[in-house]
Amino acid sequence: PRALADVQTGDKVYAFDLEQMRPVRRAVTGFKESGVQPVYGVETRNHRQIKATANHPFLVLDGATPEGSATLSWKMLYDVHPGDRIGVVRGLPDDGTSRDLRAYEYRGGGTGRPRTSVRLPERTDEGLMWLLGAYLGDGYMERSARGTANRVYFAVPPQDRSRQKLERHLADVFGVAGRQKGPVALVASSTVLADFLLWLGMTGTSRTKRIPGWIFGLPVSQRLAFIEGYLDTDGHVRKRTERDGVQYGQLHFVSANRQLLEDLKLLAIGCGLTPGKISRYVKDRKLTQGTEVKEYVSHTLSMNLPGNLDA
């Protein structure tokens, strides 16, 4: 996803082909400067949001008349009203490709890559992407006194249902066993592994992490594996029930970082999922010592199980 201001002539973007009734890739042929105009917010019932000027076109489905059938037409925003049905994309063509990782070179201190037992993959696959999603949800790094990242932590306790999967993927993808550190964390001590993850864009803290842009260009199966890794470590299923063979309930992705959930929502939409609303929650909690009360803010991206679980 890019802002319009960052798109250049010749770039390929997704446009909607009315004859094929699906998104297609098309080259940008030019731009037209429209000056400074008022910007309006549009929100659909399924919590899609966009900001647009009054002359921005939307695909509108007009209801059937007694004499004919329903019609699709492009209308400017100033002709769109609450209650109108507008087209929103559900998934994009699976044009993604695995990323070649052989260009990686160790960037730490000293000369060359240090001796290590870590095995680095040559291309992205579902196992690596699950690990990156898990790191996004519950991972962090420790640095040496010189500032070199040298340990990778996953805050996934032994009793967590995703712990065995985490250990299996670490062994399969990197040849790493990891060790228990304290009651919660599994740690892999390796400057090469830490540097490799940083090279892939796995930077920031719980409040500043973002989904690297290159992940949006992967095959759908790898993007879904990334989302699954995030869900397994920092998400949960709420009110899960089954009726007539159909699973009901909600997937909840929780973070103190709203922008990270906005990234995740865009990634999910591109995979054909139907994410819902990002809600904000505020709790006042008394600190362990003293009477001081601190405000904690968290955000939750919800996704209904029907229509999303099978992916």
Short mmCIF file of C-alpha atoms in Angstrom, two decimals:
data_model
loop_
_atom_site.label_atom_id
_atom_site.label_comp_id
_atom_site.label_asym_id
_atom_site.label_seq_id
_atom_site.Cartn_x
_atom_site.Cartn_y
_atom_site.Cartn_z
CA PRO A 1 0.00 0.00 0.00
CA ARG A 2 1.28 3.44 -0.95
CA ALA A 3 0.00 6.96 -0.65
CA LEU A 4 -1.06 8.43 -3.98
CA ALA A 5 1.69 11.03 -3.67
CA ASP A 6 4.28 8.22 -3.75
CA VAL A 7 2.97 6.57 -6.95
CA GLN A 8 4.97 7.30 -10.11
CA THR A 9 4.12 7.15 -13.80
CA GLY A 10 4.76 3.61 -15.01
CA ASP A 11 4.00 1.97 -11.67
CA LYS A 12 1.55 -0.91 -11.76
CA VAL A 13 -1.56 -0.39 -9.60
CA TYR A 14 -4.74 -2.41 -9.19
CA ALA A 15 -7.74 -1.05 -11.04
CA PHE A 16 -11.21 -2.53 -11.41
CA ASP A 17 -12.25 -4.02 -14.75
CA LEU A 18 -16.04 -3.84 -15.08
CA GLU A 19 -16.12 -6.37 -17.93
CA GLN A 20 -14.15 -8.97 -15.96
CA MET A 21 -15.64 -7.84 -12.62
CA ARG A 22 -12.32 -8.18 -10.84
CA PRO A 23 -9.21 -6.16 -9.97
CA VAL A 24 -6.49 -6.11 -12.65
CA ARG A 25 -2.99 -4.65 -12.81
CA ARG A 26 -2.66 -1.52 -14.91
CA ALA A 27 0.20 0.92 -15.53
CA VAL A 28 -0.13 4.50 -14.32
CA THR A 29 -0.01 6.77 -17.38
CA GLY A 30 -0.05 10.19 -15.72
CA PHE A 31 -1.28 12.53 -13.02
CA LYS A 32 -3.51 15.56 -12.89
CA GLU A 33 -3.06 18.22 -10.25
CA SER A 34 -6.45 19.16 -8.81
CA GLY A 35 -5.31 21.78 -6.33
CA VAL A 36 -6.39 22.10 -2.71
CA GLN A 37 -9.85 20.70 -2.06
CA PRO A 38 -11.93 19.64 0.95
CA VAL A 39 -11.43 16.00 1.99
CA TYR A 40 -14.28 13.81 3.28
CA GLY A 41 -14.26 10.59 5.25
CA VAL A 42 -16.24 7.61 3.95
CA GLU A 43 -17.00 4.53 6.06
CA THR A 44 -18.91 1.42 5.02
CA ARG A 45 -21.00 -0.86 7.20
CA ASN A 46 -18.15 -3.41 7.31
CA HIS A 47 -15.75 -0.72 8.63
CA ARG A 48 -13.80 0.03 5.46
CA GLN A 49 -12.62 3.63 5.58
CA ILE A 50 -11.17 6.05 3.06
CA LYS A 51 -10.56 9.78 2.81
CA ALA A 52 -11.38 11.30 -0.58
CA THR A 53 -12.22 14.54 -2.34
CA ALA A 54 -15.75 15.25 -3.57
CA ASN A 55 -14.85 14.30 -7.16
CA HIS A 56 -13.44 10.89 -6.27
CA PRO A 57 -15.32 8.14 -8.17
CA PHE A 58 -16.99 5.21 -6.40
CA LEU A 59 -18.61 2.15 -7.99
CA VAL A 60 -22.27 2.27 -6.93
CA LEU A 61 -24.91 -0.45 -7.24
CA ASP A 62 -28.30 1.12 -7.90
CA GLY A 63 -31.32 -0.89 -6.83
CA ALA A 64 -33.47 -2.64 -9.42
CA THR A 65 -36.39 -0.71 -10.82
CA PRO A 66 -39.79 -2.32 -11.65
CA GLU A 67 -38.86 -2.10 -15.35
CA GLY A 68 -35.32 -3.44 -15.20
CA SER A 69 -32.40 -4.88 -13.24
CA ALA A 70 -29.89 -3.33 -10.87
CA THR A 71 -27.11 -1.32 -12.51
CA LEU A 72 -23.49 -0.57 -11.68
CA SER A 73 -22.12 2.88 -12.39
CA TRP A 74 -19.30 5.18 -11.33
CA LYS A 75 -20.43 8.15 -9.27
CA MET A 76 -18.52 11.02 -7.77
CA LEU A 77 -18.50 11.20 -4.00
CA TYR A 78 -20.77 14.25 -4.06
CA ASP A 79 -23.46 12.01 -5.62
CA VAL A 80 -23.01 9.18 -3.07
CA HIS A 81 -25.24 9.20 0.00
CA PRO A 82 -25.59 7.20 3.23
CA GLY A 83 -27.38 3.95 2.44
CA ASP A 84 -25.94 3.66 -1.08
CA ARG A 85 -24.11 0.41 -1.85
CA ILE A 86 -20.56 0.97 -3.07
CA GLY A 87 -18.05 -1.58 -4.27
CA VAL A 88 -15.19 -2.61 -1.98
CA VAL A 89 -12.46 -5.05 -2.91
CA ARG A 90 -12.36 -8.48 -1.31
CA GLY A 91 -8.94 -9.84 -2.08
CA LEU A 92 -6.50 -9.13 -4.89
CA PRO A 93 -5.11 -11.50 -7.53
CA ASP A 94 -2.39 -13.76 -6.17
CA ASP A 95 0.41 -12.07 -8.12
CA GLY A 96 2.93 -12.30 -5.26
CA THR A 97 6.31 -14.01 -5.44
CA SER A 98 8.60 -15.40 -2.78
CA ARG A 99 11.40 -13.05 -1.78
CA ASP A 100 14.97 -14.04 -2.63
CA LEU A 101 16.98 -13.75 0.61
CA ARG A 102 20.44 -14.58 -0.75
CA ALA A 103 21.37 -10.90 -0.94
CA TYR A 104 21.67 -10.74 2.85
CA GLU A 105 25.12 -9.90 4.21
CA TYR A 106 25.95 -9.69 7.90
CA ARG A 107 26.14 -6.04 8.98
CA GLY A 108 27.42 -6.43 12.54
CA GLY A 109 30.78 -5.56 13.98
CA GLY A 110 34.06 -7.17 12.92
CA THR A 111 34.97 -8.49 9.50
CA GLY A 112 32.73 -10.93 7.69
CA ARG A 113 30.00 -13.06 9.17
CA PRO A 114 30.78 -14.58 12.59
CA ARG A 115 30.82 -18.33 12.97
CA THR A 116 27.33 -19.50 13.67
CA SER A 117 25.24 -22.63 13.63
CA VAL A 118 22.20 -20.69 12.37
CA ARG A 119 20.99 -21.81 8.95
CA LEU A 120 19.51 -18.95 6.94
CA PRO A 121 16.83 -19.64 4.30
CA GLU A 122 17.40 -18.63 0.68
CA ARG A 123 13.77 -17.75 -0.05
CA THR A 124 10.69 -16.92 1.98
CA ASP A 125 8.24 -19.73 2.71
CA GLU A 126 5.28 -20.33 5.03
CA GLY A 127 7.47 -21.47 7.94
CA LEU A 128 9.63 -18.34 7.90
CA MET A 129 6.61 -16.08 7.51
CA TRP A 130 4.85 -17.71 10.47
CA LEU A 131 7.97 -16.99 12.56
CA LEU A 132 8.06 -13.36 11.42
CA GLY A 133 4.39 -12.97 12.33
CA ALA A 134 5.10 -14.53 15.73
CA TYR A 135 8.01 -12.15 16.24
CA LEU A 136 5.81 -9.20 15.30
CA GLY A 137 3.31 -10.28 17.95
CA ASP A 138 5.53 -11.33 20.85
CA GLY A 139 9.16 -10.88 19.85
CA TYR A 140 11.92 -8.51 20.90
CA MET A 141 15.71 -8.28 20.87
CA GLU A 142 18.48 -7.77 23.36
CA ARG A 143 21.62 -5.80 22.53
CA SER A 144 25.19 -6.01 23.77
CA ALA A 145 26.99 -3.19 25.55
CA ARG A 146 28.23 -2.06 22.11
CA GLY A 147 24.67 -1.87 20.81
CA THR A 148 24.78 -5.00 18.64
CA ALA A 149 21.58 -7.05 18.59
CA ASN A 150 22.66 -10.49 19.79
CA ARG A 151 19.61 -12.29 21.22
CA VAL A 152 16.14 -12.86 19.81
CA TYR A 153 13.31 -13.39 22.31
CA PHE A 154 9.82 -14.77 21.87
CA ALA A 155 7.58 -14.09 24.88
CA VAL A 156 5.70 -17.37 24.49
CA PRO A 157 5.56 -19.41 27.72
CA PRO A 158 5.95 -23.23 27.68
CA GLN A 159 2.26 -23.78 28.46
CA ASP A 160 1.09 -21.65 25.53
CA ARG A 161 -0.56 -23.67 22.77
CA SER A 162 1.68 -22.06 20.14
CA ARG A 163 4.95 -22.87 21.93
CA GLN A 164 5.50 -26.25 20.25
CA LYS A 165 4.83 -24.74 16.84
CA LEU A 166 7.33 -21.96 17.62
CA GLU A 167 10.04 -24.45 18.58
CA ARG A 168 9.33 -26.57 15.50
CA HIS A 169 9.55 -23.65 13.09
CA LEU A 170 12.76 -22.34 14.70
CA ALA A 171 14.32 -25.76 14.18
CA ASP A 172 12.99 -26.24 10.64
CA VAL A 173 13.73 -22.75 9.32
CA PHE A 174 16.92 -21.74 11.16
CA GLY A 175 18.19 -24.97 12.74
CA VAL A 176 17.87 -23.29 16.14
CA ALA A 177 16.67 -24.98 19.34
CA GLY A 178 16.41 -21.93 21.59
CA ARG A 179 16.48 -22.05 25.38
CA GLN A 180 14.15 -21.05 28.16
CA LYS A 181 14.85 -17.65 29.74
CA GLY A 182 12.81 -16.96 32.84
CA PRO A 183 9.22 -18.18 33.15
CA VAL A 184 8.03 -16.81 29.80
CA ALA A 185 10.58 -16.29 27.05
CA LEU A 186 12.25 -18.60 24.53
CA VAL A 187 15.56 -17.07 23.44
CA ALA A 188 17.92 -17.72 20.52
CA SER A 189 21.39 -16.28 21.14
CA SER A 190 22.74 -15.31 17.73
CA THR A 191 23.99 -12.01 16.33
CA VAL A 192 23.47 -13.36 12.80
CA LEU A 193 19.83 -14.31 13.41
CA ALA A 194 19.12 -10.95 15.06
CA ASP A 195 20.82 -9.04 12.23
CA PHE A 196 18.95 -11.11 9.63
CA LEU A 197 15.58 -10.23 11.21
CA LEU A 198 16.53 -6.55 11.33
CA TRP A 199 17.52 -6.74 7.65
CA LEU A 200 14.03 -8.08 6.92
CA GLY A 201 12.50 -5.02 8.60
CA MET A 202 11.61 -6.58 11.95
CA THR A 203 12.47 -3.42 13.85
CA GLY A 204 10.90 -1.27 16.54
CA THR A 205 9.18 -1.86 19.85
CA SER A 206 5.66 -2.98 20.68
CA ARG A 207 4.51 0.62 20.12
CA THR A 208 6.49 1.31 16.95
CA LYS A 209 6.58 -1.97 14.98
CA ARG A 210 5.17 -1.93 11.46
CA ILE A 211 4.59 -4.60 8.81
CA PRO A 212 7.42 -4.22 6.26
CA GLY A 213 6.17 -3.24 2.81
CA TRP A 214 7.80 -6.19 1.02
CA ILE A 215 5.48 -8.64 2.82
CA PHE A 216 2.49 -7.27 0.87
CA GLY A 217 4.13 -8.58 -2.32
CA LEU A 218 4.37 -12.22 -1.24
CA PRO A 219 2.09 -15.07 -2.35
CA VAL A 220 -1.20 -15.23 -0.45
CA SER A 221 -0.19 -18.46 1.32
CA GLN A 222 2.86 -16.74 2.82
CA ARG A 223 0.92 -13.64 3.82
CA LEU A 224 -1.68 -15.82 5.54
CA ALA A 225 1.11 -17.68 7.37
CA PHE A 226 2.39 -14.31 8.61
CA ILE A 227 -1.08 -13.36 9.88
CA GLU A 228 -1.42 -16.79 11.52
CA GLY A 229 1.88 -16.33 13.37
CA TYR A 230 0.69 -13.00 14.72
CA LEU A 231 -2.66 -14.49 15.77
CA ASP A 232 -1.05 -17.51 17.47
CA THR A 233 1.20 -15.35 19.66
CA ASP A 234 -0.67 -12.10 20.25
CA GLY A 235 -4.28 -12.85 19.37
CA HIS A 236 -7.14 -14.97 20.60
CA VAL A 237 -10.52 -16.38 19.64
CA ARG A 238 -13.54 -14.89 21.42
CA LYS A 239 -16.95 -16.51 21.98
CA ARG A 240 -16.22 -19.51 19.78
CA THR A 241 -19.19 -21.78 19.21
CA GLU A 242 -20.31 -24.26 16.57
CA ARG A 243 -23.79 -24.58 15.09
CA ASP A 244 -24.70 -26.89 12.22
CA GLY A 245 -21.04 -27.42 11.41
CA VAL A 246 -20.28 -23.69 11.17
CA GLN A 247 -17.76 -22.01 13.50
CA TYR A 248 -18.96 -18.75 15.06
CA GLY A 249 -17.05 -16.22 17.11
CA GLN A 250 -14.35 -13.63 16.50
CA LEU A 251 -10.62 -13.52 15.97
CA HIS A 252 -9.10 -10.69 18.01
CA PHE A 253 -5.70 -9.14 17.28
CA VAL A 254 -4.60 -6.93 20.19
CA SER A 255 -1.86 -4.28 20.25
CA ALA A 256 -0.91 -1.01 21.90
CA ASN A 257 0.09 0.07 18.39
CA ARG A 258 -2.94 1.09 16.33
CA GLN A 259 -0.92 1.72 13.17
CA LEU A 260 0.35 -1.86 13.27
CA LEU A 261 -3.26 -3.09 13.28
CA GLU A 262 -4.05 -0.75 10.37
CA ASP A 263 -1.21 -2.45 8.46
CA LEU A 264 -2.58 -5.85 9.43
CA LYS A 265 -6.07 -4.89 8.28
CA LEU A 266 -4.77 -3.92 4.81
CA LEU A 267 -2.76 -7.13 4.59
CA ALA A 268 -5.84 -9.19 5.52
CA ILE A 269 -8.02 -7.43 2.94
CA GLY A 270 -5.48 -8.19 0.22
CA CYS A 271 -5.64 -11.88 1.18
CA GLY A 272 -9.42 -12.00 0.76
CA LEU A 273 -10.23 -11.85 4.47
CA THR A 274 -12.86 -9.53 5.89
CA PRO A 275 -11.43 -7.72 8.92
CA GLY A 276 -13.77 -5.60 10.96
CA LYS A 277 -13.43 -2.60 13.22
CA ILE A 278 -10.35 -1.48 15.14
CA SER A 279 -11.59 -0.58 18.62
CA ARG A 280 -9.81 1.45 21.28
CA TYR A 281 -9.84 0.42 24.95
CA VAL A 282 -8.64 2.45 27.92
CA LYS A 283 -8.03 1.00 31.39
CA ASP A 284 -6.84 2.67 34.56
CA ARG A 285 -4.61 0.44 36.65
CA LYS A 286 -2.97 1.06 40.00
CA LEU A 287 0.79 0.53 39.96
CA THR A 288 2.26 -2.25 42.11
CA GLN A 289 3.72 0.18 44.63
CA GLY A 290 1.99 3.31 45.82
CA THR A 291 -1.36 4.74 44.87
CA GLU A 292 -0.49 6.11 41.45
CA VAL A 293 -2.93 5.13 38.70
CA LYS A 294 -1.67 4.76 35.12
CA GLU A 295 -3.76 4.81 31.96
CA TYR A 296 -3.23 1.92 29.55
CA VAL A 297 -4.50 2.17 25.97
CA SER A 298 -4.88 -0.86 23.71
CA HIS A 299 -6.46 -1.51 20.33
CA THR A 300 -8.24 -4.58 18.99
CA LEU A 301 -8.83 -5.61 15.39
CA SER A 302 -11.74 -8.04 15.22
CA MET A 303 -12.56 -10.51 12.47
CA ASN A 304 -15.59 -12.81 12.38
CA LEU A 305 -14.83 -16.52 12.12
CA PRO A 306 -17.36 -17.29 9.34
CA GLY A 307 -15.70 -16.54 6.03
CA ASN A 308 -12.23 -16.09 7.56
CA LEU A 309 -11.39 -19.25 9.50
CA ASP A 310 -10.92 -21.52 6.48
CA ALA A 311 -8.19 -19.26 5.04
#
